[in-house]
PDB file of C-alpha atoms in Angstrom:
ATOM      1  CA  MET A   7     100.739  52.997 146.116  1.00 56.00           C
ATOM      2  CA  PHE A   8     100.551  56.694 148.099  1.00 64.00           C
ATOM      3  CA  ASP A   9     101.257  60.133 146.702  1.00 72.00           C
ATOM      4  CA  PRO A  10     101.197  62.110 150.013  1.00 83.00           C
ATOM      5  CA  PRO A  11      99.983  65.653 149.543  1.00 88.00           C
ATOM      6  CA  ARG A  12     102.162  68.627 150.232  1.00 90.00           C
ATOM      7  CA  ASP A  13     103.084  69.452 153.726  1.00 92.00           C
ATOM      8  CA  ASP A  14     101.276  72.764 153.599  1.00 95.00           C
ATOM      9  CA  SER A  15      97.753  71.351 151.858  1.00 94.00           C
ATOM     10  CA  LYS A  16      95.649  70.840 154.674  1.00 94.00           C
ATOM     11  CA  ALA A  17      96.243  74.129 156.004  1.00 96.00           C
ATOM     12  CA  THR A  18      95.954  75.772 152.862  1.00 96.00           C
ATOM     13  CA  ILE A  19      92.456  74.127 152.075  1.00 94.00           C
ATOM     14  CA  ASP A  20      91.132  74.843 155.668  1.00 95.00           C
ATOM     15  CA  ALA A  21      92.073  78.588 155.233  1.00 96.00           C
ATOM     16  CA  ALA A  22      89.948  78.384 151.871  1.00 96.00           C
ATOM     17  CA  LYS A  23      87.119  76.757 153.361  1.00 94.00           C
ATOM     18  CA  ALA A  24      87.423  79.170 156.331  1.00 96.00           C
ATOM     19  CA  LYS A  25      86.501  81.781 153.435  1.00 97.00           C
ATOM     20  CA  GLY A  26      83.627  79.932 151.923  1.00 96.00           C
ATOM     21  CA  VAL A  27      85.556  78.541 149.203  1.00 94.00           C
ATOM     22  CA  ASN A  28      84.135  75.072 148.319  1.00 90.00           C
ATOM     23  CA  VAL A  29      87.402  72.950 147.375  1.00 90.00           C
ATOM     24  CA  LYS A  30      87.688  70.290 145.103  1.00 87.00           C
ATOM     25  CA  MET A  31      90.342  67.653 143.925  1.00 83.00           C
ATOM     26  CA  ILE A  32      90.950  66.951 140.246  1.00 80.00           C
ATOM     27  CA  THR A  33      93.604  64.004 140.125  1.00 79.00           C
ATOM     28  CA  GLY A  34      94.774  61.426 137.441  1.00 75.00           C
ATOM     29  CA  ASP A  35      95.593  59.452 140.734  1.00 77.00           C
ATOM     30  CA  ASP A  36      93.977  55.893 141.062  1.00 85.00           C
ATOM     31  CA  THR A  37      90.405  56.275 142.882  1.00 86.00           C
ATOM     32  CA  ALA A  38      91.886  54.614 145.974  1.00 87.00           C
ATOM     33  CA  ILE A  39      94.389  56.817 146.491  1.00 87.00           C
ATOM     34  CA  ALA A  40      92.257  60.060 145.787  1.00 88.00           C
ATOM     35  CA  ILE A  41      90.052  59.000 148.446  1.00 89.00           C
ATOM     36  CA  GLU A  42      92.695  58.294 151.193  1.00 89.00           C
ATOM     37  CA  THR A  43      94.342  61.680 150.002  1.00 89.00           C
ATOM     38  CA  CYS A  44      91.054  63.600 150.069  1.00 90.00           C
ATOM     39  CA  ARG A  45      90.794  62.060 153.672  1.00 90.00           C
ATOM     40  CA  GLN A  46      93.723  62.914 154.723  1.00 90.00           C
ATOM     41  CA  LEU A  47      92.861  66.483 153.677  1.00 92.00           C
ATOM     42  CA  GLY A  48      89.707  66.942 155.399  1.00 91.00           C
ATOM     43  CA  LEU A  49      87.792  66.727 152.170  1.00 91.00           C
ATOM     44  CA  GLY A  50      85.118  64.540 151.460  1.00 89.00           C
ATOM     45  CA  THR A  51      85.399  61.238 149.714  1.00 88.00           C
ATOM     46  CA  ASN A  52      82.505  61.220 147.152  1.00 90.00           C
ATOM     47  CA  ILE A  53      85.168  60.745 144.633  1.00 90.00           C
ATOM     48  CA  LEU A  54      84.094  60.107 140.875  1.00 89.00           C
ATOM     49  CA  ASN A  55      86.156  58.664 137.859  1.00 86.00           C
ATOM     50  CA  ALA A  56      86.277  60.966 134.973  1.00 84.00           C
ATOM     51  CA  ALA A  57      85.769  57.884 132.776  1.00 84.00           C
ATOM     52  CA  ASP A  58      82.933  57.205 134.431  1.00 87.00           C
ATOM     53  CA  VAL A  59      81.608  60.647 134.135  1.00 88.00           C
ATOM     54  CA  PHE A  60      82.360  62.072 130.808  1.00 88.00           C
ATOM     55  CA  PRO A  61      81.133  60.325 127.436  1.00 88.00           C
ATOM     56  CA  LYS A  62      84.123  60.370 125.077  1.00 88.00           C
ATOM     57  CA  ASP A  63      82.291  62.734 122.521  1.00 92.00           C
ATOM     58  CA  MET A  64      81.650  65.029 125.189  1.00 91.00           C
ATOM     59  CA  ASP A  65      82.382  69.038 124.352  1.00 92.00           C
ATOM     60  CA  PRO A  66      83.826  70.132 127.392  1.00 87.00           C
ATOM     61  CA  ASP A  67      82.836  73.788 126.605  1.00 93.00           C
ATOM     62  CA  ASN A  68      79.324  72.586 126.608  1.00 93.00           C
ATOM     63  CA  VAL A  69      78.990  70.323 129.900  1.00 92.00           C
ATOM     64  CA  PRO A  70      75.258  68.818 130.143  1.00 94.00           C
ATOM     65  CA  ASP A  71      73.504  70.230 133.037  1.00 96.00           C
ATOM     66  CA  ASP A  72      73.217  66.767 134.400  1.00 94.00           C
ATOM     67  CA  ILE A  73      76.843  66.468 134.749  1.00 93.00           C
ATOM     68  CA  ALA A  74      77.564  69.654 136.077  1.00 92.00           C
ATOM     69  CA  GLU A  75      74.926  68.410 139.082  1.00 93.00           C
ATOM     70  CA  THR A  76      77.114  65.322 139.309  1.00 92.00           C
ATOM     71  CA  ILE A  77      80.708  67.276 139.656  1.00 89.00           C
ATOM     72  CA  GLU A  78      78.708  69.890 141.768  1.00 90.00           C
ATOM     73  CA  LYS A  79      78.072  67.344 144.495  1.00 91.00           C
ATOM     74  CA  ALA A  80      81.585  65.502 144.001  1.00 90.00           C
ATOM     75  CA  ASP A  81      84.540  66.077 146.432  1.00 85.00           C
TER      76      ASP A  81
END
């Protein structure tokens, strides 16, 4: 399975990066699809599965520091 990015996605991401924006992708796709999409777009491939990062009972308005750091390191 593959869900290709829009034709203008790479150029948009490249323009944002050129202005100093750190681009991250959030997706509901399978991890393997997310990694391939990121590879095609010139993003990193350090992809995290949300189920592995976020405890079920976590308040999304109060993300613990260790989880926030993990997210910052992800692509």
